[in-house]
Short mmCIF file of N, CA and C in Angstrom, two decimals:
data_model
loop_
_atom_site.label_atom_id
_atom_site.label_comp_id
_atom_site.label_asym_id
_atom_site.label_seq_id
_atom_site.Cartn_x
_atom_site.Cartn_y
_atom_site.Cartn_z
N UNK A 1 -131.62 62.68 11.37
CA UNK A 1 -132.61 62.80 10.30
C UNK A 1 -132.57 64.70 9.69
N UNK A 2 -132.46 64.98 8.77
CA UNK A 2 -132.10 65.84 7.94
C UNK A 2 -133.45 67.00 8.25
N UNK A 3 -133.40 68.41 8.88
CA UNK A 3 -134.86 68.94 8.96
C UNK A 3 -135.17 69.75 8.51
N UNK A 4 -133.80 70.65 7.09
CA UNK A 4 -134.18 71.48 6.17
C UNK A 4 -134.21 70.87 5.04
N UNK A 5 -135.03 70.87 4.25
CA UNK A 5 -135.63 69.82 3.35
C UNK A 5 -135.62 70.82 1.57
N UNK A 6 -135.32 70.05 0.88
CA UNK A 6 -135.72 71.56 -0.17
C UNK A 6 -137.05 70.57 -0.13
N UNK A 7 -138.34 71.31 -0.77
CA UNK A 7 -138.92 70.37 -1.33
C UNK A 7 -139.80 71.74 -2.52
N UNK A 8 -140.68 71.21 -3.11
CA UNK A 8 -141.92 71.56 -4.10
C UNK A 8 -142.82 71.98 -4.21
N UNK A 9 -143.82 72.89 -5.51
CA UNK A 9 -145.02 72.18 -4.86
C UNK A 9 -145.97 71.88 -6.12
N UNK A 10 -146.79 71.32 -6.39
CA UNK A 10 -147.87 70.71 -7.38
C UNK A 10 -147.36 71.82 -8.39
N UNK A 11 -147.12 72.57 -9.01
CA UNK A 11 -147.51 73.62 -9.57
C UNK A 11 -146.34 74.08 -10.18
N UNK A 12 -145.00 73.54 -9.31
CA UNK A 12 -143.77 73.61 -10.06
C UNK A 12 -143.99 73.30 -11.21
N UNK A 13 -142.57 73.54 -12.33
CA UNK A 13 -142.68 72.88 -13.83
C UNK A 13 -141.60 72.38 -13.80
N UNK A 14 -141.07 71.04 -14.19
CA UNK A 14 -140.59 70.27 -14.40
C UNK A 14 -138.53 70.96 -14.48
N UNK A 15 -139.18 71.70 -15.26
CA UNK A 15 -137.39 72.55 -15.83
C UNK A 15 -137.48 72.54 -14.07
N UNK A 16 -138.22 74.02 -13.47
CA UNK A 16 -137.80 74.09 -12.29
C UNK A 16 -137.33 73.15 -11.96
N UNK A 17 -137.91 71.80 -11.17
CA UNK A 17 -137.66 70.98 -10.60
C UNK A 17 -135.52 70.65 -10.75
N UNK A 18 -135.71 70.45 -12.25
CA UNK A 18 -134.23 69.49 -12.70
C UNK A 18 -132.85 70.62 -12.78
N UNK A 19 -133.93 71.65 -12.53
CA UNK A 19 -132.21 72.89 -11.75
C UNK A 19 -132.35 73.05 -10.17
N UNK A 20 -133.36 72.42 -9.34
CA UNK A 20 -132.86 72.20 -7.83
C UNK A 20 -132.71 70.87 -7.52
N UNK A 21 -133.05 70.26 -8.47
CA UNK A 21 -132.55 69.13 -8.52
C UNK A 21 -130.81 68.59 -8.75
N UNK A 22 -130.53 69.14 -9.23
CA UNK A 22 -129.22 70.08 -9.52
C UNK A 22 -128.52 70.68 -8.52
N UNK A 23 -128.98 71.86 -8.53
CA UNK A 23 -128.47 72.12 -7.81
C UNK A 23 -128.23 71.80 -6.35
N UNK A 24 -129.29 71.14 -5.90
CA UNK A 24 -128.82 70.45 -4.24
C UNK A 24 -128.43 69.35 -4.26
N UNK A 25 -128.23 68.63 -5.06
CA UNK A 25 -127.67 67.31 -5.49
C UNK A 25 -127.98 65.76 -4.85
N UNK A 26 -129.61 66.25 -5.18
CA UNK A 26 -130.66 65.35 -4.69
C UNK A 26 -131.25 64.48 -5.77
N UNK A 27 -131.80 62.97 -5.53
CA UNK A 27 -132.82 62.35 -6.69
C UNK A 27 -134.10 62.80 -6.03
N UNK A 28 -134.41 62.67 -5.08
CA UNK A 28 -136.45 63.31 -5.00
C UNK A 28 -135.97 64.56 -3.62
N UNK A 29 -137.40 64.44 -4.47
CA UNK A 29 -137.76 65.76 -3.85
C UNK A 29 -138.96 65.96 -3.16
N UNK A 30 -140.00 66.28 -1.83
CA UNK A 30 -141.27 65.66 -1.72
C UNK A 30 -141.76 66.95 -1.93
N UNK A 31 -142.73 66.49 -2.42
CA UNK A 31 -144.12 67.63 -2.97
C UNK A 31 -145.10 68.10 -2.01
N UNK A 32 -145.01 68.86 -1.86
CA UNK A 32 -145.94 69.91 -1.08
C UNK A 32 -147.16 70.61 -0.97
N UNK A 33 -147.91 70.82 -0.36
CA UNK A 33 -149.43 71.90 -0.73
C UNK A 33 -149.00 72.50 0.01
N UNK A 34 -149.58 73.75 -1.05
CA UNK A 34 -149.61 75.42 0.07
C UNK A 34 -149.55 75.22 1.40
N UNK A 35 -150.33 74.41 2.20
CA UNK A 35 -150.16 73.94 3.91
C UNK A 35 -149.24 73.29 3.90
N UNK A 36 -148.16 72.63 4.08
CA UNK A 36 -147.29 71.94 4.13
C UNK A 36 -147.17 70.78 4.00
N UNK A 37 -148.42 69.90 3.72
CA UNK A 37 -148.71 68.97 3.68
C UNK A 37 -148.67 67.80 2.67
N UNK A 38 -147.51 67.14 3.00
CA UNK A 38 -146.99 65.63 2.21
C UNK A 38 -148.10 65.77 1.03
N UNK A 39 -147.87 65.19 -0.32
CA UNK A 39 -148.40 64.87 -1.56
C UNK A 39 -148.42 64.10 -2.31
N UNK A 40 -147.21 63.84 -2.73
CA UNK A 40 -145.91 63.04 -3.76
C UNK A 40 -144.67 63.64 -3.16
N UNK A 41 -143.64 63.05 -3.91
CA UNK A 41 -142.85 62.87 -4.49
C UNK A 41 -142.08 63.10 -6.54
N UNK A 42 -141.46 64.25 -6.53
CA UNK A 42 -141.07 63.94 -7.81
C UNK A 42 -139.63 63.67 -7.74
N UNK A 43 -138.45 63.17 -8.64
CA UNK A 43 -137.88 62.33 -8.82
C UNK A 43 -136.92 62.16 -10.21
N UNK A 44 -135.86 62.23 -10.19
CA UNK A 44 -134.98 62.02 -11.46
C UNK A 44 -135.84 61.11 -12.68
N UNK A 45 -135.89 60.20 -12.32
CA UNK A 45 -136.34 58.90 -12.89
C UNK A 45 -137.98 59.33 -13.20
N UNK A 46 -138.37 60.26 -12.28
CA UNK A 46 -140.04 61.00 -13.19
C UNK A 46 -139.98 61.42 -14.29
N UNK A 47 -138.27 62.47 -13.93
CA UNK A 47 -138.06 63.18 -14.94
C UNK A 47 -137.86 62.69 -16.71
N UNK A 48 -136.91 61.83 -15.99
CA UNK A 48 -136.17 60.93 -17.78
C UNK A 48 -137.27 59.55 -18.34
N UNK A 49 -137.63 59.28 -17.45
CA UNK A 49 -138.92 58.42 -18.13
C UNK A 49 -140.10 59.06 -19.42
N UNK A 50 -140.02 60.52 -19.13
CA UNK A 50 -140.39 61.30 -20.53
C UNK A 50 -140.20 61.29 -21.14
N UNK A 51 -138.83 60.42 -21.54
CA UNK A 51 -138.01 60.51 -22.88
C UNK A 51 -137.29 59.48 -23.41
N UNK A 52 -137.86 58.22 -22.75
CA UNK A 52 -137.75 56.80 -23.25
C UNK A 52 -138.80 56.32 -24.03
N UNK A 53 -138.55 55.82 -24.86
CA UNK A 53 -139.60 55.08 -25.60
C UNK A 53 -140.10 54.09 -24.74
N UNK A 54 -141.82 54.33 -25.32
CA UNK A 54 -143.18 54.00 -24.62
C UNK A 54 -142.97 52.25 -24.04
N UNK A 55 -142.55 51.05 -25.56
CA UNK A 55 -142.23 50.38 -24.97
C UNK A 55 -141.82 49.50 -24.00
N UNK A 56 -140.62 50.17 -23.05
CA UNK A 56 -139.63 50.81 -22.01
C UNK A 56 -140.23 50.17 -21.20
N UNK A 57 -141.89 50.81 -20.78
CA UNK A 57 -142.75 50.96 -19.27
C UNK A 57 -143.08 49.04 -19.64
N UNK A 58 -143.35 48.52 -20.73
CA UNK A 58 -143.89 47.01 -20.36
C UNK A 58 -143.09 46.06 -20.74
N UNK A 59 -141.91 46.20 -21.04
CA UNK A 59 -140.52 45.04 -21.20
C UNK A 59 -140.02 44.71 -19.92
N UNK A 60 -139.70 43.35 -19.83
CA UNK A 60 -138.98 42.75 -18.66
C UNK A 60 -137.33 43.04 -18.89
N UNK A 61 -137.05 42.42 -20.45
CA UNK A 61 -135.91 42.57 -21.25
C UNK A 61 -135.63 43.22 -21.95
N UNK A 62 -134.78 44.00 -21.25
CA UNK A 62 -134.43 45.23 -22.76
C UNK A 62 -133.39 45.42 -23.28
N UNK A 63 -132.33 44.32 -22.85
CA UNK A 63 -131.37 44.21 -23.32
C UNK A 63 -129.98 44.47 -24.70
N UNK A 64 -131.39 44.06 -25.39
CA UNK A 64 -130.90 44.57 -26.59
C UNK A 64 -130.78 45.34 -26.87
N UNK A 65 -131.46 46.03 -26.54
CA UNK A 65 -131.62 48.01 -26.97
C UNK A 65 -130.36 48.37 -26.42
N UNK A 66 -129.31 48.95 -27.19
CA UNK A 66 -127.93 49.16 -27.03
C UNK A 66 -127.99 51.01 -26.84
N UNK A 67 -128.75 51.18 -27.44
CA UNK A 67 -129.26 52.85 -27.64
C UNK A 67 -130.26 53.31 -27.83
N UNK A 68 -131.12 54.48 -26.80
CA UNK A 68 -132.23 54.74 -27.55
C UNK A 68 -131.28 56.13 -27.71
N UNK A 69 -130.68 56.45 -28.18
CA UNK A 69 -130.74 57.95 -28.36
C UNK A 69 -130.43 59.09 -27.14
N UNK A 70 -130.41 59.91 -27.83
CA UNK A 70 -129.94 61.30 -26.75
C UNK A 70 -130.94 62.24 -26.48
N UNK A 71 -130.37 63.06 -25.74
CA UNK A 71 -131.96 64.39 -25.58
C UNK A 71 -131.56 65.13 -26.61
N UNK A 72 -130.81 64.95 -27.21
CA UNK A 72 -130.50 66.05 -28.61
C UNK A 72 -131.32 66.14 -29.41
N UNK A 73 -131.53 64.36 -29.57
CA UNK A 73 -132.16 63.93 -31.23
C UNK A 73 -134.05 63.64 -30.51
N UNK A 74 -134.01 63.93 -29.33
CA UNK A 74 -135.57 64.39 -28.62
C UNK A 74 -136.39 64.88 -29.48
N UNK A 75 -137.25 64.31 -30.41
CA UNK A 75 -138.48 65.56 -30.95
C UNK A 75 -138.61 66.99 -30.17
N UNK A 76 -138.53 67.90 -31.22
CA UNK A 76 -138.93 69.30 -30.56
C UNK A 76 -140.33 68.93 -30.00
N UNK A 77 -141.24 68.04 -30.41
CA UNK A 77 -142.41 68.21 -29.74
C UNK A 77 -142.34 67.66 -28.22
N UNK A 78 -141.15 66.52 -28.31
CA UNK A 78 -141.19 66.24 -26.98
C UNK A 78 -140.70 67.09 -26.27
N UNK A 79 -139.55 67.74 -26.35
CA UNK A 79 -138.96 68.29 -25.79
C UNK A 79 -139.83 69.94 -24.80
N UNK A 80 -141.03 70.44 -26.18
CA UNK A 80 -141.75 71.37 -25.23
C UNK A 80 -142.52 70.88 -24.52
N UNK A 81 -143.41 69.17 -24.57
CA UNK A 81 -144.43 68.72 -24.34
C UNK A 81 -143.78 69.17 -22.13
N UNK A 82 -143.00 68.57 -22.49
CA UNK A 82 -141.53 67.97 -21.21
C UNK A 82 -141.66 70.00 -20.12
N UNK A 83 -141.49 70.73 -21.26
CA UNK A 83 -141.18 72.27 -21.01
C UNK A 83 -142.46 72.84 -20.12
N UNK A 84 -143.71 72.21 -20.27
CA UNK A 84 -145.06 72.73 -20.06
C UNK A 84 -145.60 71.58 -19.10
N UNK A 85 -145.18 71.14 -19.03
CA UNK A 85 -144.95 70.13 -17.33
C UNK A 85 -144.88 70.19 -16.34
N UNK A 86 -146.04 69.81 -15.80
CA UNK A 86 -145.27 70.33 -14.16
C UNK A 86 -145.23 69.14 -12.77
N UNK A 87 -145.22 69.25 -11.92
CA UNK A 87 -145.06 68.41 -10.79
C UNK A 87 -146.07 67.62 -10.95
N UNK A 88 -146.99 68.12 -10.51
CA UNK A 88 -148.27 67.36 -11.06
C UNK A 88 -148.85 66.31 -11.63
N UNK A 89 -148.05 66.70 -12.61
CA UNK A 89 -148.53 65.22 -13.78
C UNK A 89 -147.66 64.52 -14.02
N UNK A 90 -146.89 64.87 -13.55
CA UNK A 90 -145.57 62.99 -12.87
C UNK A 90 -145.08 62.87 -11.65
N UNK A 91 -145.46 63.47 -10.35
CA UNK A 91 -145.39 63.10 -9.06
C UNK A 91 -146.15 61.89 -8.79
N UNK A 92 -145.15 61.15 -7.58
CA UNK A 92 -145.76 59.84 -7.50
C UNK A 92 -146.43 59.70 -5.79
N UNK A 93 -146.85 58.64 -5.70
CA UNK A 93 -148.00 58.82 -4.71
C UNK A 93 -146.33 58.68 -3.11
N UNK A 94 -146.66 59.44 -2.08
CA UNK A 94 -145.23 59.74 -1.38
C UNK A 94 -145.37 58.09 0.04
N UNK A 95 -144.04 57.99 0.29
CA UNK A 95 -144.34 56.80 0.71
C UNK A 95 -143.16 57.34 2.13
N UNK A 96 -143.40 57.58 3.18
CA UNK A 96 -143.59 58.04 3.95
C UNK A 96 -143.44 57.89 5.29
N UNK A 97 -142.99 58.13 6.86
CA UNK A 97 -143.21 57.49 8.16
C UNK A 97 -143.54 58.88 9.46
N UNK A 98 -144.68 58.13 9.87
CA UNK A 98 -144.85 59.42 11.32
C UNK A 98 -143.39 59.69 11.69
N UNK A 99 -142.85 60.57 12.95
CA UNK A 99 -142.40 60.86 12.77
C UNK A 99 -141.83 60.21 14.44
N UNK A 100 -142.69 59.35 14.76
CA UNK A 100 -142.97 58.72 16.48
C UNK A 100 -142.61 57.23 15.94
N UNK A 101 -142.21 57.55 14.38
CA UNK A 101 -142.38 55.37 13.77
C UNK A 101 -141.38 54.66 14.83
N UNK A 102 -141.17 53.67 14.68
CA UNK A 102 -139.81 53.29 15.37
C UNK A 102 -138.57 52.98 14.18
N UNK A 103 -137.83 51.95 14.42
CA UNK A 103 -136.79 52.06 13.45
C UNK A 103 -136.80 51.54 12.78
N UNK A 104 -137.15 49.63 12.84
CA UNK A 104 -137.64 48.98 12.15
C UNK A 104 -138.78 48.74 11.96
N UNK A 105 -139.78 49.49 12.03
CA UNK A 105 -140.75 49.96 10.92
C UNK A 105 -140.36 50.42 9.89
N UNK A 106 -139.04 51.72 9.75
CA UNK A 106 -138.32 52.75 9.01
C UNK A 106 -137.00 51.55 8.03
N UNK A 107 -137.08 51.10 8.58
CA UNK A 107 -136.49 49.91 7.98
C UNK A 107 -137.04 49.04 6.95
N UNK A 108 -137.29 48.94 7.56
CA UNK A 108 -138.94 47.88 6.55
C UNK A 108 -139.42 48.70 5.86
N UNK A 109 -140.00 49.53 5.64
CA UNK A 109 -140.69 50.55 4.73
C UNK A 109 -139.77 50.74 3.69
N UNK A 110 -138.37 51.18 4.02
CA UNK A 110 -137.25 51.63 2.93
C UNK A 110 -136.78 50.27 2.50
N UNK A 111 -136.65 49.10 3.08
CA UNK A 111 -136.33 47.98 2.32
C UNK A 111 -137.86 47.33 1.11
N UNK A 112 -138.67 47.34 1.95
CA UNK A 112 -139.98 47.44 1.01
C UNK A 112 -139.98 47.99 -0.63
N UNK A 113 -139.76 49.67 -0.07
CA UNK A 113 -139.53 50.49 -1.32
C UNK A 113 -138.66 51.32 -1.89
N UNK A 114 -137.26 50.01 -1.42
CA UNK A 114 -136.16 50.13 -2.65
C UNK A 114 -135.75 51.62 -2.29
N UNK A 115 -136.06 52.68 -0.46
CA UNK A 115 -135.60 53.60 -1.07
C UNK A 115 -134.30 53.85 -0.21
N UNK A 116 -133.62 54.96 -0.44
CA UNK A 116 -132.42 54.72 -0.02
C UNK A 116 -132.78 56.37 1.61
N UNK A 117 -133.59 57.11 0.98
CA UNK A 117 -133.79 58.17 1.72
C UNK A 117 -135.83 57.96 2.42
N UNK A 118 -135.68 58.51 3.61
CA UNK A 118 -137.93 57.76 4.18
C UNK A 118 -137.85 59.36 4.50
N UNK A 119 -138.57 60.02 3.56
CA UNK A 119 -139.93 61.59 4.28
C UNK A 119 -140.29 61.02 5.64
N UNK A 120 -140.45 61.95 6.13
CA UNK A 120 -140.55 62.30 7.43
C UNK A 120 -141.60 63.10 7.49
N UNK A 121 -142.44 63.23 8.72
CA UNK A 121 -143.71 63.97 8.73
C UNK A 121 -144.20 63.11 10.20
N UNK A 122 -145.22 64.78 10.28
CA UNK A 122 -146.06 64.45 11.41
C UNK A 122 -147.22 65.17 11.28
N UNK A 123 -148.35 64.71 11.22
CA UNK A 123 -149.82 64.93 10.96
C UNK A 123 -149.83 65.20 9.68
N UNK A 124 -149.00 64.28 9.19
CA UNK A 124 -148.75 64.59 7.21
C UNK A 124 -148.34 65.85 6.71
N UNK A 125 -147.40 66.70 7.86
CA UNK A 125 -146.58 67.74 7.56
C UNK A 125 -145.22 67.26 7.45
N UNK A 126 -144.50 67.35 6.13
CA UNK A 126 -142.98 67.21 5.79
C UNK A 126 -142.42 67.83 6.75
N UNK A 127 -141.79 67.24 7.88
CA UNK A 127 -140.31 67.67 8.98
C UNK A 127 -139.75 66.93 8.62
N UNK A 128 -139.18 66.60 7.84
CA UNK A 128 -137.80 66.11 7.30
C UNK A 128 -137.47 64.84 6.52
N UNK A 129 -135.81 64.25 6.70
CA UNK A 129 -135.80 63.47 5.35
C UNK A 129 -134.96 62.79 6.20
N UNK A 130 -134.54 61.87 6.28
CA UNK A 130 -133.96 60.45 7.07
C UNK A 130 -133.63 59.45 6.34
N UNK A 131 -132.17 59.79 6.58
CA UNK A 131 -131.58 59.02 5.79
C UNK A 131 -131.36 57.43 5.88
N UNK A 132 -130.99 56.38 4.55
CA UNK A 132 -130.93 55.06 5.45
C UNK A 132 -129.15 54.74 6.63
N UNK A 133 -128.67 55.39 5.98
CA UNK A 133 -127.13 56.13 6.63
C UNK A 133 -127.97 56.47 8.45
N UNK A 134 -128.46 57.42 8.19
CA UNK A 134 -129.46 57.56 10.04
C UNK A 134 -130.43 56.82 10.57
N UNK A 135 -130.71 55.69 10.14
CA UNK A 135 -131.53 55.07 10.82
C UNK A 135 -131.03 54.22 10.21
N UNK A 136 -129.82 53.37 9.99
CA UNK A 136 -129.04 52.27 10.14
C UNK A 136 -128.06 52.71 11.52
N UNK A 137 -127.47 53.96 11.39
CA UNK A 137 -126.63 54.27 12.88
C UNK A 137 -127.69 54.56 13.69
N UNK A 138 -128.77 54.20 14.29
CA UNK A 138 -129.83 54.83 15.38
C UNK A 138 -130.04 53.38 15.31
N UNK A 139 -130.40 52.43 14.63
CA UNK A 139 -130.83 51.25 14.83
C UNK A 139 -129.42 50.14 15.51
N UNK A 140 -128.05 50.36 14.98
CA UNK A 140 -127.17 50.57 15.30
C UNK A 140 -126.38 50.78 16.76
N UNK A 141 -126.66 51.32 16.98
CA UNK A 141 -126.56 52.42 18.27
C UNK A 141 -127.49 51.86 19.59
N UNK A 142 -129.15 51.47 19.41
CA UNK A 142 -129.77 51.07 20.04
C UNK A 142 -129.21 49.14 20.46
N UNK A 143 -129.00 48.77 19.29
CA UNK A 143 -128.96 47.40 19.27
C UNK A 143 -127.30 46.58 20.25
N UNK A 144 -126.27 48.08 20.04
CA UNK A 144 -124.81 48.40 20.82
C UNK A 144 -125.59 48.25 22.39
N UNK A 145 -126.29 49.00 22.38
CA UNK A 145 -126.80 49.39 23.98
C UNK A 145 -127.29 48.14 24.96
N UNK A 146 -128.10 47.56 23.97
CA UNK A 146 -128.85 45.93 24.52
C UNK A 146 -127.62 44.97 24.64
N UNK A 147 -126.66 45.16 23.75
CA UNK A 147 -125.97 43.77 23.28
C UNK A 147 -124.08 43.55 24.20
N UNK A 148 -123.97 44.87 24.17
CA UNK A 148 -123.20 45.52 24.45
C UNK A 148 -122.10 45.33 22.89
N UNK A 149 -121.52 46.16 22.96
CA UNK A 149 -119.92 46.33 22.09
C UNK A 149 -120.15 44.74 21.28
N UNK A 150 -120.00 45.67 19.26
CA UNK A 150 -119.80 44.52 18.24
C UNK A 150 -119.03 43.58 18.35
N UNK A 151 -117.31 44.60 18.90
CA UNK A 151 -116.60 43.80 18.35
C UNK A 151 -115.65 44.48 20.06
N UNK A 152 -114.77 43.26 20.46
CA UNK A 152 -113.77 43.63 21.87
C UNK A 152 -112.47 44.02 21.39
#
């Protein structure tokens, strides 16, 4: 588990978040209040969604659309709106696990929510992020202790 986690507050601008995501090479950032309590997440997808046509959200099949255009063609209004938005305008409900949760629980949560990284909290406060690889390795370590080596 990674304990040094970059997070943002709900009042951060999306432009600041975009720069931080690029700098830190992450896809999702935890959103915490001034007391360090986890209140949400913001991701690349949350930002990109603002530039997709409205009909995309309600369609099951969009293969017939080959090009939505590019950011350079986004309207001035859309660009200005995006610059004014804050994390609190687009953040998602957080999916997290308590620090003392079991490995099977963690893997189940990640599978259910299709996550590669899972936010870890202690009494609501951010303490780290566990990757699918971190949790998978811990699980396999326990598995091999109980049953012996997988290969001989």
